Amino acid sequence: MVVSKEIVIGISPGIHFRPAEKITNSALEFDSKVSIIRDDYNANAKSFLNLIGAGFRYGEKVTLICEGPDENEALERIRKLLTGGEP
């Protein structure tokens, strides 16, 4: 099964080094695949360089998709990080 949620990036000014590191480290704790999609760009949340390269900006709408055995937990934790909250 796959779970997804459309969210708005709440990290100002966007996903830069420190938040990307937190997101990547959190995503790596899960067995599920974790992706963040904007338009036609699909970023693997388990890849620091992929997140930095995506250039996600504050206020931008993205879709968070998790697929795997712990997908619900992964979705909630990464959602909190992307919206500016702590897990």
PDB file of N, CA and C in Angstrom:
ATOM      1  N   MET A   1       0.840  -1.186   0.000  1.00  0.00           N
ATOM      2  CA  MET A   1       0.000   0.000   0.000  1.00  0.00           C
ATOM      3  C   MET A   1       0.887   1.251   0.000  1.00  0.00           C
ATOM      4  N   VAL A   2       0.320   2.349  -0.426  1.00  0.00           N
ATOM      5  CA  VAL A   2       1.046   3.621  -0.484  1.00  0.00           C
ATOM      6  C   VAL A   2       0.208   4.682   0.220  1.00  0.00           C
ATOM      7  N   VAL A   3       0.857   5.537   1.007  1.00  0.00           N
ATOM      8  CA  VAL A   3       0.167   6.671   1.617  1.00  0.00           C
ATOM      9  C   VAL A   3       0.805   7.956   1.101  1.00  0.00           C
ATOM     10  N   SER A   4      -0.027   8.989   0.956  1.00  0.00           N
ATOM     11  CA  SER A   4       0.507  10.259   0.470  1.00  0.00           C
ATOM     12  C   SER A   4      -0.274  11.408   1.089  1.00  0.00           C
ATOM     13  N   LYS A   5       0.335  12.580   1.074  1.00  0.00           N
ATOM     14  CA  LYS A   5      -0.301  13.773   1.620  1.00  0.00           C
ATOM     15  C   LYS A   5       0.295  14.989   0.932  1.00  0.00           C
ATOM     16  N   GLU A   6      -0.581  15.894   0.496  1.00  0.00           N
ATOM     17  CA  GLU A   6      -0.109  17.156  -0.062  1.00  0.00           C
ATOM     18  C   GLU A   6       0.137  18.104   1.096  1.00  0.00           C
ATOM     19  N   ILE A   7       1.309  18.718   1.096  1.00  0.00           N
ATOM     20  CA  ILE A   7       1.667  19.625   2.186  1.00  0.00           C
ATOM     21  C   ILE A   7       2.329  20.875   1.618  1.00  0.00           C
ATOM     22  N   VAL A   8       2.487  21.868   2.488  1.00  0.00           N
ATOM     23  CA  VAL A   8       3.171  23.106   2.125  1.00  0.00           C
ATOM     24  C   VAL A   8       4.458  23.172   2.942  1.00  0.00           C
ATOM     25  N   ILE A   9       5.579  23.419   2.272  1.00  0.00           N
ATOM     26  CA  ILE A   9       6.872  23.516   2.958  1.00  0.00           C
ATOM     27  C   ILE A   9       6.803  24.683   3.941  1.00  0.00           C
ATOM     28  N   GLY A  10       7.060  24.399   5.212  1.00  0.00           N
ATOM     29  CA  GLY A  10       6.985  25.419   6.255  1.00  0.00           C
ATOM     30  C   GLY A  10       8.336  25.790   6.828  1.00  0.00           C
ATOM     31  N   ILE A  11       9.394  25.404   6.159  1.00  0.00           N
ATOM     32  CA  ILE A  11      10.759  25.702   6.603  1.00  0.00           C
ATOM     33  C   ILE A  11      11.223  26.931   5.831  1.00  0.00           C
ATOM     34  N   SER A  12      11.560  27.990   6.553  1.00  0.00           N
ATOM     35  CA  SER A  12      12.003  29.223   5.891  1.00  0.00           C
ATOM     36  C   SER A  12      13.529  29.258   5.848  1.00  0.00           C
ATOM     37  N   PRO A  13      14.119  29.530   4.712  1.00  0.00           N
ATOM     38  CA  PRO A  13      13.578  29.923   3.422  1.00  0.00           C
ATOM     39  C   PRO A  13      13.276  28.743   2.506  1.00  0.00           C
ATOM     40  N   GLY A  14      13.459  27.536   2.998  1.00  0.00           N
ATOM     41  CA  GLY A  14      13.232  26.321   2.217  1.00  0.00           C
ATOM     42  C   GLY A  14      14.092  25.202   2.775  1.00  0.00           C
ATOM     43  N   ILE A  15      14.202  24.122   2.048  1.00  0.00           N
ATOM     44  CA  ILE A  15      15.017  22.992   2.536  1.00  0.00           C
ATOM     45  C   ILE A  15      16.474  23.252   2.184  1.00  0.00           C
ATOM     46  N   HIS A  16      17.221  23.698   3.191  1.00  0.00           N
ATOM     47  CA  HIS A  16      18.651  23.944   3.042  1.00  0.00           C
ATOM     48  C   HIS A  16      19.397  22.864   3.825  1.00  0.00           C
ATOM     49  N   PHE A  17      20.662  23.046   4.083  1.00  0.00           N
ATOM     50  CA  PHE A  17      21.507  21.978   4.638  1.00  0.00           C
ATOM     51  C   PHE A  17      20.993  21.367   5.941  1.00  0.00           C
ATOM     52  N   ARG A  18      20.720  22.182   6.947  1.00  0.00           N
ATOM     53  CA  ARG A  18      20.332  21.629   8.251  1.00  0.00           C
ATOM     54  C   ARG A  18      19.011  20.854   8.177  1.00  0.00           C
ATOM     55  N   PRO A  19      17.924  21.437   7.606  1.00  0.00           N
ATOM     56  CA  PRO A  19      16.688  20.648   7.526  1.00  0.00           C
ATOM     57  C   PRO A  19      16.822  19.419   6.621  1.00  0.00           C
ATOM     58  N   ALA A  20      17.605  19.526   5.562  1.00  0.00           N
ATOM     59  CA  ALA A  20      17.801  18.374   4.679  1.00  0.00           C
ATOM     60  C   ALA A  20      18.475  17.233   5.442  1.00  0.00           C
ATOM     61  N   GLU A  21      19.417  17.571   6.290  1.00  0.00           N
ATOM     62  CA  GLU A  21      20.087  16.550   7.096  1.00  0.00           C
ATOM     63  C   GLU A  21      19.100  15.882   8.054  1.00  0.00           C
ATOM     64  N   LYS A  22      18.255  16.671   8.713  1.00  0.00           N
ATOM     65  CA  LYS A  22      17.256  16.109   9.632  1.00  0.00           C
ATOM     66  C   LYS A  22      16.268  15.214   8.889  1.00  0.00           C
ATOM     67  N   ILE A  23      15.804  15.677   7.739  1.00  0.00           N
ATOM     68  CA  ILE A  23      14.837  14.908   6.958  1.00  0.00           C
ATOM     69  C   ILE A  23      15.455  13.595   6.488  1.00  0.00           C
ATOM     70  N   THR A  24      16.671  13.668   5.946  1.00  0.00           N
ATOM     71  CA  THR A  24      17.351  12.461   5.462  1.00  0.00           C
ATOM     72  C   THR A  24      17.587  11.471   6.595  1.00  0.00           C
ATOM     73  N   ASN A  25      18.105  11.951   7.725  1.00  0.00           N
ATOM     74  CA  ASN A  25      18.369  11.059   8.857  1.00  0.00           C
ATOM     75  C   ASN A  25      17.090  10.405   9.368  1.00  0.00           C
ATOM     76  N   SER A  26      16.004  11.168   9.415  1.00  0.00           N
ATOM     77  CA  SER A  26      14.726  10.605   9.854  1.00  0.00           C
ATOM     78  C   SER A  26      14.209   9.583   8.851  1.00  0.00           C
ATOM     79  N   ALA A  27      14.269   9.905   7.562  1.00  0.00           N
ATOM     80  CA  ALA A  27      13.781   8.983   6.530  1.00  0.00           C
ATOM     81  C   ALA A  27      14.562   7.674   6.547  1.00  0.00           C
ATOM     82  N   LEU A  28      15.858   7.750   6.824  1.00  0.00           N
ATOM     83  CA  LEU A  28      16.690   6.540   6.847  1.00  0.00           C
ATOM     84  C   LEU A  28      16.338   5.598   7.995  1.00  0.00           C
ATOM     85  N   GLU A  29      15.619   6.083   8.998  1.00  0.00           N
ATOM     86  CA  GLU A  29      15.201   5.232  10.118  1.00  0.00           C
ATOM     87  C   GLU A  29      14.053   4.299   9.737  1.00  0.00           C
ATOM     88  N   PHE A  30      13.437   4.554   8.591  1.00  0.00           N
ATOM     89  CA  PHE A  30      12.288   3.758   8.171  1.00  0.00           C
ATOM     90  C   PHE A  30      12.664   2.812   7.035  1.00  0.00           C
ATOM     91  N   ASP A  31      11.957   1.689   6.979  1.00  0.00           N
ATOM     92  CA  ASP A  31      12.146   0.745   5.884  1.00  0.00           C
ATOM     93  C   ASP A  31      11.418   1.211   4.623  1.00  0.00           C
ATOM     94  N   SER A  32      10.419   2.048   4.797  1.00  0.00           N
ATOM     95  CA  SER A  32       9.608   2.525   3.677  1.00  0.00           C
ATOM     96  C   SER A  32      10.383   3.449   2.752  1.00  0.00           C
ATOM     97  N   LYS A  33       9.981   3.448   1.497  1.00  0.00           N
ATOM     98  CA  LYS A  33      10.479   4.405   0.520  1.00  0.00           C
ATOM     99  C   LYS A  33       9.786   5.737   0.813  1.00  0.00           C
ATOM    100  N   VAL A  34      10.539   6.838   0.840  1.00  0.00           N
ATOM    101  CA  VAL A  34       9.981   8.155   1.147  1.00  0.00           C
ATOM    102  C   VAL A  34      10.361   9.113   0.022  1.00  0.00           C
ATOM    103  N   SER A  35       9.347   9.663  -0.655  1.00  0.00           N
ATOM    104  CA  SER A  35       9.577  10.568  -1.781  1.00  0.00           C
ATOM    105  C   SER A  35       8.839  11.885  -1.557  1.00  0.00           C
ATOM    106  N   ILE A  36       9.442  12.949  -2.048  1.00  0.00           N
ATOM    107  CA  ILE A  36       8.818  14.263  -2.020  1.00  0.00           C
ATOM    108  C   ILE A  36       8.746  14.729  -3.469  1.00  0.00           C
ATOM    109  N   ILE A  37       7.530  14.995  -3.925  1.00  0.00           N
ATOM    110  CA  ILE A  37       7.321  15.301  -5.339  1.00  0.00           C
ATOM    111  C   ILE A  37       6.781  16.711  -5.521  1.00  0.00           C
ATOM    112  N   ARG A  38       7.396  17.426  -6.458  1.00  0.00           N
ATOM    113  CA  ARG A  38       6.927  18.746  -6.885  1.00  0.00           C
ATOM    114  C   ARG A  38       6.876  18.717  -8.409  1.00  0.00           C
ATOM    115  N   ASP A  39       5.701  18.956  -8.947  1.00  0.00           N
ATOM    116  CA  ASP A  39       5.523  18.934 -10.399  1.00  0.00           C
ATOM    117  C   ASP A  39       6.122  17.647 -10.970  1.00  0.00           C
ATOM    118  N   ASP A  40       7.194  17.756 -11.729  1.00  0.00           N
ATOM    119  CA  ASP A  40       7.783  16.567 -12.336  1.00  0.00           C
ATOM    120  C   ASP A  40       9.089  16.155 -11.661  1.00  0.00           C
ATOM    121  N   TYR A  41       9.416  16.759 -10.504  1.00  0.00           N
ATOM    122  CA  TYR A  41      10.643  16.412  -9.788  1.00  0.00           C
ATOM    123  C   TYR A  41      10.307  15.480  -8.637  1.00  0.00           C
ATOM    124  N   ASN A  42      10.959  14.334  -8.578  1.00  0.00           N
ATOM    125  CA  ASN A  42      10.737  13.339  -7.543  1.00  0.00           C
ATOM    126  C   ASN A  42      12.021  13.194  -6.725  1.00  0.00           C
ATOM    127  N   ALA A  43      11.996  13.707  -5.484  1.00  0.00           N
ATOM    128  CA  ALA A  43      13.182  13.647  -4.629  1.00  0.00           C
ATOM    129  C   ALA A  43      13.083  12.474  -3.660  1.00  0.00           C
ATOM    130  N   ASN A  44      14.143  11.710  -3.572  1.00  0.00           N
ATOM    131  CA  ASN A  44      14.247  10.628  -2.607  1.00  0.00           C
ATOM    132  C   ASN A  44      14.656  11.259  -1.273  1.00  0.00           C
ATOM    133  N   ALA A  45      13.778  11.176  -0.271  1.00  0.00           N
ATOM    134  CA  ALA A  45      14.050  11.805   1.024  1.00  0.00           C
ATOM    135  C   ALA A  45      15.202  11.139   1.770  1.00  0.00           C
ATOM    136  N   LYS A  46      15.625   9.969   1.326  1.00  0.00           N
ATOM    137  CA  LYS A  46      16.751   9.289   1.966  1.00  0.00           C
ATOM    138  C   LYS A  46      18.090   9.721   1.365  1.00  0.00           C
ATOM    139  N   SER A  47      18.043  10.661   0.431  1.00  0.00           N
ATOM    140  CA  SER A  47      19.256  11.164  -0.214  1.00  0.00           C
ATOM    141  C   SER A  47      19.423  12.656   0.080  1.00  0.00           C
ATOM    142  N   PHE A  48      20.417  12.990   0.875  1.00  0.00           N
ATOM    143  CA  PHE A  48      20.698  14.383   1.225  1.00  0.00           C
ATOM    144  C   PHE A  48      20.891  15.226  -0.039  1.00  0.00           C
ATOM    145  N   LEU A  49      21.697  14.737  -0.960  1.00  0.00           N
ATOM    146  CA  LEU A  49      21.970  15.502  -2.178  1.00  0.00           C
ATOM    147  C   LEU A  49      20.731  15.677  -3.054  1.00  0.00           C
ATOM    148  N   ASN A  50      19.870  14.669  -3.055  1.00  0.00           N
ATOM    149  CA  ASN A  50      18.613  14.753  -3.799  1.00  0.00           C
ATOM    150  C   ASN A  50      17.728  15.859  -3.230  1.00  0.00           C
ATOM    151  N   LEU A  51      17.657  15.952  -1.909  1.00  0.00           N
ATOM    152  CA  LEU A  51      16.848  16.995  -1.270  1.00  0.00           C
ATOM    153  C   LEU A  51      17.412  18.387  -1.533  1.00  0.00           C
ATOM    154  N   ILE A  52      18.714  18.539  -1.395  1.00  0.00           N
ATOM    155  CA  ILE A  52      19.352  19.842  -1.644  1.00  0.00           C
ATOM    156  C   ILE A  52      19.161  20.229  -3.109  1.00  0.00           C
ATOM    157  N   GLY A  53      19.337  19.278  -4.001  1.00  0.00           N
ATOM    158  CA  GLY A  53      19.206  19.540  -5.432  1.00  0.00           C
ATOM    159  C   GLY A  53      17.796  19.905  -5.860  1.00  0.00           C
ATOM    160  N   ALA A  54      16.803  19.488  -5.084  1.00  0.00           N
ATOM    161  CA  ALA A  54      15.408  19.775  -5.435  1.00  0.00           C
ATOM    162  C   ALA A  54      15.084  21.267  -5.279  1.00  0.00           C
ATOM    163  N   GLY A  55      15.757  21.934  -4.364  1.00  0.00           N
ATOM    164  CA  GLY A  55      15.517  23.360  -4.159  1.00  0.00           C
ATOM    165  C   GLY A  55      14.117  23.681  -3.668  1.00  0.00           C
ATOM    166  N   PHE A  56      13.561  22.828  -2.805  1.00  0.00           N
ATOM    167  CA  PHE A  56      12.233  23.092  -2.256  1.00  0.00           C
ATOM    168  C   PHE A  56      12.243  24.396  -1.469  1.00  0.00           C
ATOM    169  N   ARG A  57      11.281  25.269  -1.753  1.00  0.00           N
ATOM    170  CA  ARG A  57      11.229  26.589  -1.118  1.00  0.00           C
ATOM    171  C   ARG A  57      10.054  26.715  -0.153  1.00  0.00           C
ATOM    172  N   TYR A  58      10.187  27.637   0.776  1.00  0.00           N
ATOM    173  CA  TYR A  58       9.134  27.948   1.744  1.00  0.00           C
ATOM    174  C   TYR A  58       7.840  28.296   1.011  1.00  0.00           C
ATOM    175  N   GLY A  59       6.732  27.728   1.464  1.00  0.00           N
ATOM    176  CA  GLY A  59       5.427  28.009   0.883  1.00  0.00           C
ATOM    177  C   GLY A  59       5.071  27.187  -0.341  1.00  0.00           C
ATOM    178  N   GLU A  60       5.994  26.363  -0.788  1.00  0.00           N
ATOM    179  CA  GLU A  60       5.774  25.556  -1.986  1.00  0.00           C
ATOM    180  C   GLU A  60       4.941  24.311  -1.641  1.00  0.00           C
ATOM    181  N   LYS A  61       3.992  23.959  -2.516  1.00  0.00           N
ATOM    182  CA  LYS A  61       3.193  22.747  -2.325  1.00  0.00           C
ATOM    183  C   LYS A  61       3.933  21.554  -2.911  1.00  0.00           C
ATOM    184  N   VAL A  62       4.000  20.489  -2.108  1.00  0.00           N
ATOM    185  CA  VAL A  62       4.626  19.249  -2.536  1.00  0.00           C
ATOM    186  C   VAL A  62       3.747  18.081  -2.101  1.00  0.00           C
ATOM    187  N   THR A  63       4.020  16.923  -2.656  1.00  0.00           N
ATOM    188  CA  THR A  63       3.331  15.705  -2.229  1.00  0.00           C
ATOM    189  C   THR A  63       4.352  14.779  -1.592  1.00  0.00           C
ATOM    190  N   LEU A  64       4.060  14.364  -0.378  1.00  0.00           N
ATOM    191  CA  LEU A  64       4.899  13.418   0.347  1.00  0.00           C
ATOM    192  C   LEU A  64       4.290  12.036   0.157  1.00  0.00           C
ATOM    193  N   ILE A  65       5.098  11.093  -0.330  1.00  0.00           N
ATOM    194  CA  ILE A  65       4.619   9.731  -0.593  1.00  0.00           C
ATOM    195  C   ILE A  65       5.518   8.740   0.152  1.00  0.00           C
ATOM    196  N   CYS A  66       4.881   7.835   0.890  1.00  0.00           N
ATOM    197  CA  CYS A  66       5.615   6.792   1.606  1.00  0.00           C
ATOM    198  C   CYS A  66       5.025   5.439   1.235  1.00  0.00           C
ATOM    199  N   GLU A  67       5.919   4.482   1.019  1.00  0.00           N
ATOM    200  CA  GLU A  67       5.491   3.146   0.624  1.00  0.00           C
ATOM    201  C   GLU A  67       6.357   2.118   1.332  1.00  0.00           C
ATOM    202  N   GLY A  68       5.710   1.266   2.130  1.00  0.00           N
ATOM    203  CA  GLY A  68       6.448   0.214   2.821  1.00  0.00           C
ATOM    204  C   GLY A  68       5.796  -0.164   4.131  1.00  0.00           C
ATOM    205  N   PRO A  69       6.477  -1.004   4.902  1.00  0.00           N
ATOM    206  CA  PRO A  69       5.879  -1.567   6.107  1.00  0.00           C
ATOM    207  C   PRO A  69       5.600  -0.548   7.220  1.00  0.00           C
ATOM    208  N   ASP A  70       6.331   0.550   7.248  1.00  0.00           N
ATOM    209  CA  ASP A  70       6.130   1.559   8.299  1.00  0.00           C
ATOM    210  C   ASP A  70       5.762   2.920   7.685  1.00  0.00           C
ATOM    211  N   GLU A  71       5.014   2.869   6.587  1.00  0.00           N
ATOM    212  CA  GLU A  71       4.699   4.066   5.801  1.00  0.00           C
ATOM    213  C   GLU A  71       3.923   5.131   6.573  1.00  0.00           C
ATOM    214  N   ASN A  72       2.987   4.729   7.426  1.00  0.00           N
ATOM    215  CA  ASN A  72       2.202   5.720   8.164  1.00  0.00           C
ATOM    216  C   ASN A  72       3.061   6.516   9.148  1.00  0.00           C
ATOM    217  N   GLU A  73       3.941   5.813   9.839  1.00  0.00           N
ATOM    218  CA  GLU A  73       4.835   6.479  10.780  1.00  0.00           C
ATOM    219  C   GLU A  73       5.811   7.393  10.037  1.00  0.00           C
ATOM    220  N   ALA A  74       6.332   6.909   8.914  1.00  0.00           N
ATOM    221  CA  ALA A  74       7.257   7.713   8.109  1.00  0.00           C
ATOM    222  C   ALA A  74       6.564   8.970   7.594  1.00  0.00           C
ATOM    223  N   LEU A  75       5.341   8.819   7.093  1.00  0.00           N
ATOM    224  CA  LEU A  75       4.601   9.965   6.569  1.00  0.00           C
ATOM    225  C   LEU A  75       4.416  11.029   7.641  1.00  0.00           C
ATOM    226  N   GLU A  76       4.025  10.618   8.820  1.00  0.00           N
ATOM    227  CA  GLU A  76       3.768  11.595   9.889  1.00  0.00           C
ATOM    228  C   GLU A  76       5.044  12.309  10.340  1.00  0.00           C
ATOM    229  N   ARG A  77       6.129  11.563  10.517  1.00  0.00           N
ATOM    230  CA  ARG A  77       7.364  12.194  10.987  1.00  0.00           C
ATOM    231  C   ARG A  77       7.949  13.149   9.943  1.00  0.00           C
ATOM    232  N   ILE A  78       7.999  12.726   8.692  1.00  0.00           N
ATOM    233  CA  ILE A  78       8.570  13.580   7.641  1.00  0.00           C
ATOM    234  C   ILE A  78       7.651  14.769   7.372  1.00  0.00           C
ATOM    235  N   ARG A  79       6.338  14.576   7.466  1.00  0.00           N
ATOM    236  CA  ARG A  79       5.395  15.687   7.312  1.00  0.00           C
ATOM    237  C   ARG A  79       5.674  16.773   8.341  1.00  0.00           C
ATOM    238  N   LYS A  80       5.882  16.375   9.581  1.00  0.00           N
ATOM    239  CA  LYS A  80       6.170  17.343  10.641  1.00  0.00           C
ATOM    240  C   LYS A  80       7.445  18.114  10.340  1.00  0.00           C
ATOM    241  N   LEU A  81       8.472  17.433   9.881  1.00  0.00           N
ATOM    242  CA  LEU A  81       9.724  18.100   9.554  1.00  0.00           C
ATOM    243  C   LEU A  81       9.550  19.084   8.393  1.00  0.00           C
ATOM    244  N   LEU A  82       8.823  18.672   7.353  1.00  0.00           N
ATOM    245  CA  LEU A  82       8.633  19.530   6.188  1.00  0.00           C
ATOM    246  C   LEU A  82       7.791  20.769   6.473  1.00  0.00           C
ATOM    247  N   THR A  83       6.876  20.643   7.427  1.00  0.00           N
ATOM    248  CA  THR A  83       6.005  21.783   7.723  1.00  0.00           C
ATOM    249  C   THR A  83       6.590  22.697   8.802  1.00  0.00           C
ATOM    250  N   GLY A  84       7.794  22.361   9.262  1.00  0.00           N
ATOM    251  CA  GLY A  84       8.475  23.234  10.210  1.00  0.00           C
ATOM    252  C   GLY A  84       8.357  22.817  11.657  1.00  0.00           C
ATOM    253  N   GLY A  85       7.666  21.714  11.895  1.00  0.00           N
ATOM    254  CA  GLY A  85       7.560  21.187  13.256  1.00  0.00           C
ATOM    255  C   GLY A  85       8.659  20.169  13.500  1.00  0.00           C
ATOM    256  N   GLU A  86       8.807  19.792  14.725  1.00  0.00           N
ATOM    257  CA  GLU A  86       9.773  18.742  15.057  1.00  0.00           C
ATOM    258  C   GLU A  86       9.025  17.429  15.200  1.00  0.00           C
ATOM    259  N   PRO A  87       9.663  16.322  14.856  1.00  0.00           N
ATOM    260  CA  PRO A  87       8.981  15.022  14.979  1.00  0.00           C
ATOM    261  C   PRO A  87       8.759  14.616  16.429  1.00  0.00           C
TER     262      PRO A  87
END
